[in-house]
mmCIF file of C-alpha atoms in Angstrom:
data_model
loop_
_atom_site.group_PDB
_atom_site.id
_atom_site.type_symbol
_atom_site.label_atom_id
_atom_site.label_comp_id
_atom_site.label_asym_id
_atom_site.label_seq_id
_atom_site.Cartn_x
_atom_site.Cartn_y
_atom_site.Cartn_z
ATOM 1 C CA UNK A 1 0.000 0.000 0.000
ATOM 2 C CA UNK A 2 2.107 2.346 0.637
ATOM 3 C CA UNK A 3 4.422 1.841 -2.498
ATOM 4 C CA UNK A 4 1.252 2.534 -4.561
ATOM 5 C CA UNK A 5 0.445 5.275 -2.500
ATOM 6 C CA UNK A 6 4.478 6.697 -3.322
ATOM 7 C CA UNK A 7 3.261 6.594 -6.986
ATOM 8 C CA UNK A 8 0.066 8.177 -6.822
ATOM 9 C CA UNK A 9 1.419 11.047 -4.660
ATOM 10 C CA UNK A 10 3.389 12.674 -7.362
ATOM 11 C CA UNK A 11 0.144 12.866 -10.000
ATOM 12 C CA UNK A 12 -1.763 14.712 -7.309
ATOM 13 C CA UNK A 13 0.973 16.933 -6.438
ATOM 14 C CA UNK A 14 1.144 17.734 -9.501
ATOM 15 C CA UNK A 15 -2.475 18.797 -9.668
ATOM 16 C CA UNK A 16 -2.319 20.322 -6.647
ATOM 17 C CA UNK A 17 0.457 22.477 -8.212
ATOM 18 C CA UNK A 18 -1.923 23.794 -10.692
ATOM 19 C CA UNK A 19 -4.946 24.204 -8.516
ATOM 20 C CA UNK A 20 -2.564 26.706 -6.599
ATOM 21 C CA UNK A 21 -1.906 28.585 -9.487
ATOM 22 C CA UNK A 22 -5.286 28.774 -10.881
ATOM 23 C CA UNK A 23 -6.684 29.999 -7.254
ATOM 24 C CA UNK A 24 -4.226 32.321 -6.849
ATOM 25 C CA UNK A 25 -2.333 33.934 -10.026
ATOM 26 C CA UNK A 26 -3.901 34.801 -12.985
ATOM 27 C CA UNK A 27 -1.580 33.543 -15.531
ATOM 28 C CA UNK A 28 -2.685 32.524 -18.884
ATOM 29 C CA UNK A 29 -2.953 28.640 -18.950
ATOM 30 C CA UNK A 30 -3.569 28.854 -23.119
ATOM 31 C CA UNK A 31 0.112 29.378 -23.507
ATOM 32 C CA UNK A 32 0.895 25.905 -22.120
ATOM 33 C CA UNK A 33 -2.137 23.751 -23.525
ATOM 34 C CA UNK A 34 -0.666 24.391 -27.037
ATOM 35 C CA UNK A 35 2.899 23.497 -25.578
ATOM 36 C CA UNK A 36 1.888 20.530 -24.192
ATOM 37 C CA UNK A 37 -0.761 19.445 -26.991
ATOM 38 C CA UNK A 38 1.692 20.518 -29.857
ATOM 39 C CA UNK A 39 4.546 19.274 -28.490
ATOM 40 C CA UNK A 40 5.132 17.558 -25.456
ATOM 41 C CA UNK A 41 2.348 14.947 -26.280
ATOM 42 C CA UNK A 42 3.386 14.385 -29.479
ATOM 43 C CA UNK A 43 7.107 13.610 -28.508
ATOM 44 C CA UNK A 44 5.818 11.611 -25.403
ATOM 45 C CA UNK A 45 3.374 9.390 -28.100
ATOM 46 C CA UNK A 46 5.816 8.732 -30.609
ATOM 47 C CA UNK A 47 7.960 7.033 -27.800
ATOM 48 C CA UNK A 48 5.785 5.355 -26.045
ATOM 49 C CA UNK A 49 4.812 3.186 -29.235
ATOM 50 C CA UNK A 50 8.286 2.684 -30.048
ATOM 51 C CA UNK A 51 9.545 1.519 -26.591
ATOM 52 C CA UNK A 52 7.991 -1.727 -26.774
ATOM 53 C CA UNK A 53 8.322 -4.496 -29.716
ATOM 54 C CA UNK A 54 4.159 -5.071 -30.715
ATOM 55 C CA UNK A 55 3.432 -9.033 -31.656
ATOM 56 C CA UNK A 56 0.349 -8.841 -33.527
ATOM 57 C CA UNK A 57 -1.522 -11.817 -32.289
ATOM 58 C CA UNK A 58 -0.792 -10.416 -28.395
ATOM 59 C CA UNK A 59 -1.834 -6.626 -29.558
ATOM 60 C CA UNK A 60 -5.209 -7.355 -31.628
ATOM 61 C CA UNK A 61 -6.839 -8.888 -28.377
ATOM 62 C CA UNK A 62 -5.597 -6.174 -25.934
ATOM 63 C CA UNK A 63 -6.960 -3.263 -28.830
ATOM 64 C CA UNK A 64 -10.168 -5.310 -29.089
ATOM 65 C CA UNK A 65 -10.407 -5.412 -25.314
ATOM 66 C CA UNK A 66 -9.142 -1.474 -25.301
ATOM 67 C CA UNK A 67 -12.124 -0.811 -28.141
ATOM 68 C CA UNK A 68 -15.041 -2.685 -26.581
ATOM 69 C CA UNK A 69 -14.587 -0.603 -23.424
ATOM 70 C CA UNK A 70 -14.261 2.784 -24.405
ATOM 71 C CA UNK A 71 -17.070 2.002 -26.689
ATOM 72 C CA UNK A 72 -19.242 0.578 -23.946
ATOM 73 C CA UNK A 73 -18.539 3.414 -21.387
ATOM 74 C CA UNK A 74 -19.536 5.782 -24.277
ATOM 75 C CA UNK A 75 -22.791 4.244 -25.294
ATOM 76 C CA UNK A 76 -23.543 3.848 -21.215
ATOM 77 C CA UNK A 77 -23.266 7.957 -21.125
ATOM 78 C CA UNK A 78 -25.575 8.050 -24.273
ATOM 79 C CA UNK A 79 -28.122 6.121 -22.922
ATOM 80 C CA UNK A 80 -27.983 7.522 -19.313
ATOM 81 C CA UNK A 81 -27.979 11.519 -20.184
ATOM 82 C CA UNK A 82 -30.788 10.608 -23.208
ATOM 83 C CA UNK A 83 -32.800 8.847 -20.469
ATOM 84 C CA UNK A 84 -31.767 12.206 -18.101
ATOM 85 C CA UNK A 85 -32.470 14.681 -20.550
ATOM 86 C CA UNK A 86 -29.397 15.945 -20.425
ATOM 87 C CA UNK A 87 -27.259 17.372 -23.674
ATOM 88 C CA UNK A 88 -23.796 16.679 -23.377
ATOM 89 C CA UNK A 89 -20.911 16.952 -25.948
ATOM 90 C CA UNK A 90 -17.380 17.542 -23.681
ATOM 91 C CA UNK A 91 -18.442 14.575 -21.174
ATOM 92 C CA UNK A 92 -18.645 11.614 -23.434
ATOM 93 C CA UNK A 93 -14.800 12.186 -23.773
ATOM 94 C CA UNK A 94 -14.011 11.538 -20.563
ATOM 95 C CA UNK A 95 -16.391 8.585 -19.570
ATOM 96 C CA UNK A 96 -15.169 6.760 -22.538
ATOM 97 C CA UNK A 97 -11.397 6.979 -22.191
ATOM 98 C CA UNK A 98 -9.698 6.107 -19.290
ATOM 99 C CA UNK A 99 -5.961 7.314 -18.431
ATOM 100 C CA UNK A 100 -4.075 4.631 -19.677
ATOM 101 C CA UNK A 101 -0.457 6.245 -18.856
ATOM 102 C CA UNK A 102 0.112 8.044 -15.660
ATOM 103 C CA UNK A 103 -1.457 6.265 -13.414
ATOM 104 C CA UNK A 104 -1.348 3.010 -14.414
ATOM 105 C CA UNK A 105 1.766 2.412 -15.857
ATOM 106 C CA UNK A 106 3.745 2.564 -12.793
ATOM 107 C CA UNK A 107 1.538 0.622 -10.781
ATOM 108 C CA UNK A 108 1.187 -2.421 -13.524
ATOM 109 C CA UNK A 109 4.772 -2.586 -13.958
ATOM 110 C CA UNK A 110 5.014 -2.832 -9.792
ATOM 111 C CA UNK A 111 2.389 -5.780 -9.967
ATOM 112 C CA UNK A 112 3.235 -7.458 -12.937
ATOM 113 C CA UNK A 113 6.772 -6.446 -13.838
ATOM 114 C CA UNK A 114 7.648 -6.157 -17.537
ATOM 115 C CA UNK A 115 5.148 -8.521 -18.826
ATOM 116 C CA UNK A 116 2.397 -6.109 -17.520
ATOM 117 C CA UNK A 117 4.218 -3.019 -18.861
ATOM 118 C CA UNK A 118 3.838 -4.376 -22.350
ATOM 119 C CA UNK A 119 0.250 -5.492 -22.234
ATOM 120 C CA UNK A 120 -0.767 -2.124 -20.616
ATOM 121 C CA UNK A 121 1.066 -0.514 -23.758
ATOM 122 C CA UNK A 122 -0.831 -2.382 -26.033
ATOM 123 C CA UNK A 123 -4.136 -1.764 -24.420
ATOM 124 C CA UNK A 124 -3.269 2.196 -24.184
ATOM 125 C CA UNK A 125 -2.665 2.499 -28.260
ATOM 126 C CA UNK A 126 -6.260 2.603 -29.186
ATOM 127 C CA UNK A 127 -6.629 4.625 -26.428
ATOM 128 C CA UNK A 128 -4.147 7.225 -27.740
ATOM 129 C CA UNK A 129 -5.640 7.528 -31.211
ATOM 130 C CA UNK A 130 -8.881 7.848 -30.453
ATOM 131 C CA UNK A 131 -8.532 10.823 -27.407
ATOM 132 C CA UNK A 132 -6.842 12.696 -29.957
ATOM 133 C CA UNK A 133 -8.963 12.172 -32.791
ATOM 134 C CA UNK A 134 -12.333 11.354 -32.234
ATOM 135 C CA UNK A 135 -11.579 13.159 -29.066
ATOM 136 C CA UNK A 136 -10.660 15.953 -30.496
ATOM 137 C CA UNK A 137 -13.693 15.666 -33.086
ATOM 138 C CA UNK A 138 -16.511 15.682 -29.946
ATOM 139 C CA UNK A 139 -14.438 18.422 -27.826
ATOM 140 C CA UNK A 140 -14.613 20.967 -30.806
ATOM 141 C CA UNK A 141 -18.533 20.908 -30.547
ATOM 142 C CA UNK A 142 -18.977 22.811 -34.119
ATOM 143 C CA UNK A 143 -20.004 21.577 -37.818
ATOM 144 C CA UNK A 144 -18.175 17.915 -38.155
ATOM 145 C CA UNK A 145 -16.129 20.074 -40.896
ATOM 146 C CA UNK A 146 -14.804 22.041 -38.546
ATOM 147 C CA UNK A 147 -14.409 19.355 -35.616
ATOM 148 C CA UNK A 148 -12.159 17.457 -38.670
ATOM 149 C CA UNK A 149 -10.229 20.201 -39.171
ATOM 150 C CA UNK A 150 -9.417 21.169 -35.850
ATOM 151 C CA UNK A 151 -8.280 16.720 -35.243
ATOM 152 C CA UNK A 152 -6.407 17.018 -38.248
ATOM 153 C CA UNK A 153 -4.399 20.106 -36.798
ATOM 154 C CA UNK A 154 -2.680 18.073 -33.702
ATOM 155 C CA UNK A 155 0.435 16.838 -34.626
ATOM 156 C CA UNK A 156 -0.334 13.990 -31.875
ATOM 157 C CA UNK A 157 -2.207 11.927 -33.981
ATOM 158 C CA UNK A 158 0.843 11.441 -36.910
ATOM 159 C CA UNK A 159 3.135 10.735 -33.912
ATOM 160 C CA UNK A 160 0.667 7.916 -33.148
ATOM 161 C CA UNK A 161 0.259 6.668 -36.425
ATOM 162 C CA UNK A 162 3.730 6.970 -38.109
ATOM 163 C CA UNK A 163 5.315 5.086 -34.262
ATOM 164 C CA UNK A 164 2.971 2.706 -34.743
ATOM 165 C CA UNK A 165 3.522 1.872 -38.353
ATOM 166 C CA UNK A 166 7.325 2.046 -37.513
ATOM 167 C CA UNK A 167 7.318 -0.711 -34.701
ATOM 168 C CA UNK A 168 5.106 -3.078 -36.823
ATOM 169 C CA UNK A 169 7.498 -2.838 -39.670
ATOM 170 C CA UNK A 170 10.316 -3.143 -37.527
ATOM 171 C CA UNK A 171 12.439 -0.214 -38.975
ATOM 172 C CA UNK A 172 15.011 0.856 -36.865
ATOM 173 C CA UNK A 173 14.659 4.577 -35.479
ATOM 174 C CA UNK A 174 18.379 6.726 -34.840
ATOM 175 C CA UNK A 175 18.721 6.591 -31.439
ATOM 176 C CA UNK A 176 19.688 10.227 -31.331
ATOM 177 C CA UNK A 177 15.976 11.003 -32.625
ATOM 178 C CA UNK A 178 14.506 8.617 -29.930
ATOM 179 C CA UNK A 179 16.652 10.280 -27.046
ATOM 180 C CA UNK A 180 15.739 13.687 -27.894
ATOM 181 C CA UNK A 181 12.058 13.345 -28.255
ATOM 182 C CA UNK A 182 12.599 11.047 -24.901
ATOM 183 C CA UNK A 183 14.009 14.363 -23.875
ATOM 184 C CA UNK A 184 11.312 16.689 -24.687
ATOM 185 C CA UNK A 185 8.520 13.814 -23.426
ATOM 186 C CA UNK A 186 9.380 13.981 -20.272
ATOM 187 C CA UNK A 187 7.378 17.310 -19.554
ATOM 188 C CA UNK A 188 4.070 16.121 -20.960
ATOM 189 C CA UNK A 189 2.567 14.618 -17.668
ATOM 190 C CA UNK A 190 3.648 17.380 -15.610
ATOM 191 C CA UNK A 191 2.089 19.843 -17.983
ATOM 192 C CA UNK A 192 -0.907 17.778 -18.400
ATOM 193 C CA UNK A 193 -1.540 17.711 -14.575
ATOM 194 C CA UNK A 194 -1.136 21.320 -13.959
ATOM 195 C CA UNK A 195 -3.078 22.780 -16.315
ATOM 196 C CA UNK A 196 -5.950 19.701 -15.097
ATOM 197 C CA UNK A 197 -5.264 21.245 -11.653
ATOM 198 C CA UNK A 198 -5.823 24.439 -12.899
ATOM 199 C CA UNK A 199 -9.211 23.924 -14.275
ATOM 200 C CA UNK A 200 -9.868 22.546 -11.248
ATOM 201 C CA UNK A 201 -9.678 25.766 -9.186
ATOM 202 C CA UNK A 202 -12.609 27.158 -11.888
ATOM 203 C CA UNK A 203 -15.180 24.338 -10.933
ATOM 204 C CA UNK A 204 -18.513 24.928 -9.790
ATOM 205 C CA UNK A 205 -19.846 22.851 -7.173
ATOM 206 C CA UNK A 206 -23.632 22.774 -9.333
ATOM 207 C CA UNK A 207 -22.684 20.194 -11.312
ATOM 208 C CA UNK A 208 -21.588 17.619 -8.366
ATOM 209 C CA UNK A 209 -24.669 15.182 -9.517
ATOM 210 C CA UNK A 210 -23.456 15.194 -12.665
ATOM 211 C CA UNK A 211 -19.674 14.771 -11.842
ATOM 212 C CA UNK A 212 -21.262 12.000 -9.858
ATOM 213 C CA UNK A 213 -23.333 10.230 -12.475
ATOM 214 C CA UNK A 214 -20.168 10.909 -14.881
ATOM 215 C CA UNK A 215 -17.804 8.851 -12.593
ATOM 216 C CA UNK A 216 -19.609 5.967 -12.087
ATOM 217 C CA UNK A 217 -20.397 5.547 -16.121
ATOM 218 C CA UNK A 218 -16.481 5.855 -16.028
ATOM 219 C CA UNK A 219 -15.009 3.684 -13.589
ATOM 220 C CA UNK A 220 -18.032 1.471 -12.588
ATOM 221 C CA UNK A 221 -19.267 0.496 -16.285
ATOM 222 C CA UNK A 222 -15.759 0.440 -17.077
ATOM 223 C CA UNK A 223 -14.424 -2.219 -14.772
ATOM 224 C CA UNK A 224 -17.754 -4.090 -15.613
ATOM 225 C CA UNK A 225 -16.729 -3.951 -19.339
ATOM 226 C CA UNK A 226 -13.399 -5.321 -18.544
ATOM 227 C CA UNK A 227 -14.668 -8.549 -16.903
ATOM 228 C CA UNK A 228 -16.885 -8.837 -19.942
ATOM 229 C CA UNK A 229 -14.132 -7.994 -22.529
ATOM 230 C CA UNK A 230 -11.627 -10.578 -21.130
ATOM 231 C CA UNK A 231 -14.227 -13.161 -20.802
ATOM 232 C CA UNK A 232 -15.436 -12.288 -24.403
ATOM 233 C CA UNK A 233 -11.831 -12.709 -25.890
ATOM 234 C CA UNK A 234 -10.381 -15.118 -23.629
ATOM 235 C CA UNK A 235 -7.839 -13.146 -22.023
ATOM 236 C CA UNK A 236 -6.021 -14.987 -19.290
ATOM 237 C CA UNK A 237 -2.765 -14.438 -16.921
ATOM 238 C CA UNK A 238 -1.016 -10.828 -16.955
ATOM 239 C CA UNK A 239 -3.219 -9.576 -19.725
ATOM 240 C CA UNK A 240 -6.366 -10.379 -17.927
ATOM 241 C CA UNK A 241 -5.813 -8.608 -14.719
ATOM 242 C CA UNK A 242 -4.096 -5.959 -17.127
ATOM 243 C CA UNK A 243 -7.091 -5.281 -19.163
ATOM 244 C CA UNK A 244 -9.387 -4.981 -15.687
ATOM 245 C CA UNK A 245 -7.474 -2.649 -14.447
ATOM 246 C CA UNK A 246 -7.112 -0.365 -16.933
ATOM 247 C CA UNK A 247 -10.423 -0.560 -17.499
ATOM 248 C CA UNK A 248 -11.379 0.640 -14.389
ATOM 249 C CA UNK A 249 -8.681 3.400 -14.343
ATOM 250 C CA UNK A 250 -10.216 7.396 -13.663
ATOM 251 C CA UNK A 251 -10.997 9.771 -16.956
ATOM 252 C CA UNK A 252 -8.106 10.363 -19.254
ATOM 253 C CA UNK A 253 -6.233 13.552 -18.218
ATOM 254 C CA UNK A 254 -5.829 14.679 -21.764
ATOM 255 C CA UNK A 255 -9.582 15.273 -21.975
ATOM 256 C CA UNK A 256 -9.648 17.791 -19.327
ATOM 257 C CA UNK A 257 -6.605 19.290 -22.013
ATOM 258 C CA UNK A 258 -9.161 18.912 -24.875
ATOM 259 C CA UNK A 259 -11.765 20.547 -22.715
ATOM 260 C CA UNK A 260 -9.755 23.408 -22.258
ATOM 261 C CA UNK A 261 -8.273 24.160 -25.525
ATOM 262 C CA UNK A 262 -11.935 23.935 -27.232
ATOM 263 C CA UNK A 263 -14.089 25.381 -24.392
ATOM 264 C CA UNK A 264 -15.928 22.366 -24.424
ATOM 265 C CA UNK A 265 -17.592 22.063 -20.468
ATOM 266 C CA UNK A 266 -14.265 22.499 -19.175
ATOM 267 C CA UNK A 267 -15.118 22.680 -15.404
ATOM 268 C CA UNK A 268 -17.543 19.577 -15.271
ATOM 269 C CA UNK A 269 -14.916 17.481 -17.113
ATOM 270 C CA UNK A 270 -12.043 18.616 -14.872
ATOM 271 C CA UNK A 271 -14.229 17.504 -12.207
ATOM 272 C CA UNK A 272 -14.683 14.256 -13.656
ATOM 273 C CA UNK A 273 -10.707 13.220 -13.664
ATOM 274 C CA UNK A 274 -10.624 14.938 -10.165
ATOM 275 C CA UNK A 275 -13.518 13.111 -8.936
ATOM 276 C CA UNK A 276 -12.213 9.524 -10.461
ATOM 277 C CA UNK A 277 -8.856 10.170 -9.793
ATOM 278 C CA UNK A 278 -9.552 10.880 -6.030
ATOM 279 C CA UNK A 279 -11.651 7.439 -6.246
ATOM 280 C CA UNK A 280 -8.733 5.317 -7.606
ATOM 281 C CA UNK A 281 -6.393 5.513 -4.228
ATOM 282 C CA UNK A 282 -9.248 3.319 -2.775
ATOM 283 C CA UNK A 283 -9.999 1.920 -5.732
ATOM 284 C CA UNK A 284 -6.591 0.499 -7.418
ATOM 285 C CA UNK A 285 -5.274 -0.997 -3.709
ATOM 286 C CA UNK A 286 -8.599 -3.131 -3.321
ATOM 287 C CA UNK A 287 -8.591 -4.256 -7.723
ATOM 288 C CA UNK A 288 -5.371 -4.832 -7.189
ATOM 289 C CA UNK A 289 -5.996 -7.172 -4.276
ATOM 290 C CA UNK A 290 -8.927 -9.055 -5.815
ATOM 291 C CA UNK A 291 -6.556 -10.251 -8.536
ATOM 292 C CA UNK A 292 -4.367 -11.689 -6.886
ATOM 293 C CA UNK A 293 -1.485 -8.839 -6.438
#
């Protein structure tokens, strides 16, 4: 417990850092979205899909797994806001994807060692594409020409692509491109967190019920859909317990980014990866238990 709990601290500090400054300062945080969306995601993607060798047969059940999740989570918001009369755009971003990198990457590779690491890469690659396309695509909220224009802008989503097309092919990268973009990577979870933290100090406490609602679509549908998706696809060992957990992991951090740079119900989905993020220190200690770690 409390290695897990030396993990976690640093993501929260991190928010807190940005709460602080959004309380308390008035700098411009629109500066630093476009650093970190323009670069310091990009660099962090395009390394993250090289630093692990992808076998095909292992990677299309973990994507399926990755798919049928998000897309579950997302139809569970549909149904639930149709059924509440509620019109949503910004939230369906963050009740479908889950934060596949900060969080649990650490704690995966303390359970399960490097065997984990590379099954919760493979599950976080369709997670990757799709936050920063058809991410991108809900967040901007306009015409779908313009929502495709604005996803077609972010250089993330060639990072993603052209890394992943490079590791199946197998062509070597120089490894003085791969250290400097390693380089430059290592400020995208940082930035991510404090500008989160700092759309957290703008959040209204009205729309608790439906930070509420919005969590439990998240992490409760989602861990539901996990059990189903490795059942479904016969995922056993490592990749099983992997595939749980991310699947139960809090709202993606990048959509809080997202909801930011497009104005897109910023404060309610800030609250969201507060809310489920706040919920996985209980949460991640007792999953992890049940399986068996």
């Amino acid at each position: 417990m409390s290695e897990l709990v030396n993990i976690i601290t640093p993501t929260f500090f991190a928010i807190l850092i940005g709460y602080l400054v959004g309380k308390f300062t008035k700098i411009n945080m629109s500066p630093l979205v476009d650093i970190t969306l323009y670069i310091a995601v990009p660099a962090l993607t395009f390394v993250s899909l090289l630093s692990k060798e992808i076998i095909l047969l292992d990677a299309l059940k973990m994507w399926a797994s990755s798919l049928l999740v998000m897309a579950g989570c997302g139809l569970a918001a549909w149904l639930v806001f149709t059924a509440l009369r509620q019109k949503h755009s910004g939230l369906y971003v963050p009740i479908a994807i889950m934060n596949t990198i900060n969080i649990p990457f650490p704690i995966i590779y303390l359970a399960y060692g490097a065997e984990g690491l590379a099954a919760a890469t493979l599950f976080y690659i369709p997670n990757i594409l799709l936050v920063y396309s058809l991410g991108v695509f809900i967040m901007a909220g306009k015409a779908w020409k313009h929502n495709l224009k604005e996803m077609l802008k972010l250089p993330v989503l060639y990072a993603a692509v052209l890394a992943l097309l490079l590791n199946l092919l197998k062509v070597n990268v120089p490894v003085l491109v791969t250290d400097s973009l390693d380089f430059i990577s290592k400020m995208a979870l940082p930035l991510v967190l404090i500008v989160l933290g700092h759309s957290l100090a703008k959040a209204r406490i009205t729309s608790l019920p439906t930070t509420l609602i919005s969590s439990v679509l998240r992490m409760g549908v989602g861990l539901a859909l996990g059990f189903a998706a490795v059942y479904l696809l016969n995922i056993t060992g490592i990749f099983r317990n992997v595939v749980i957990l991310d699947a139960a992991m809090p709202a993606a951090a990048a959509s809080a980014i997202l909801a930011v740079k497009f104005q897109n119900e910023a404060e309610m989905v800030s609250s969201v990866v507060a809310l489920t993020t706040l919920i996985s220190l209980v949460s991640i200690p007792i999953l992890l238990n049940f399986l068996g770690q």
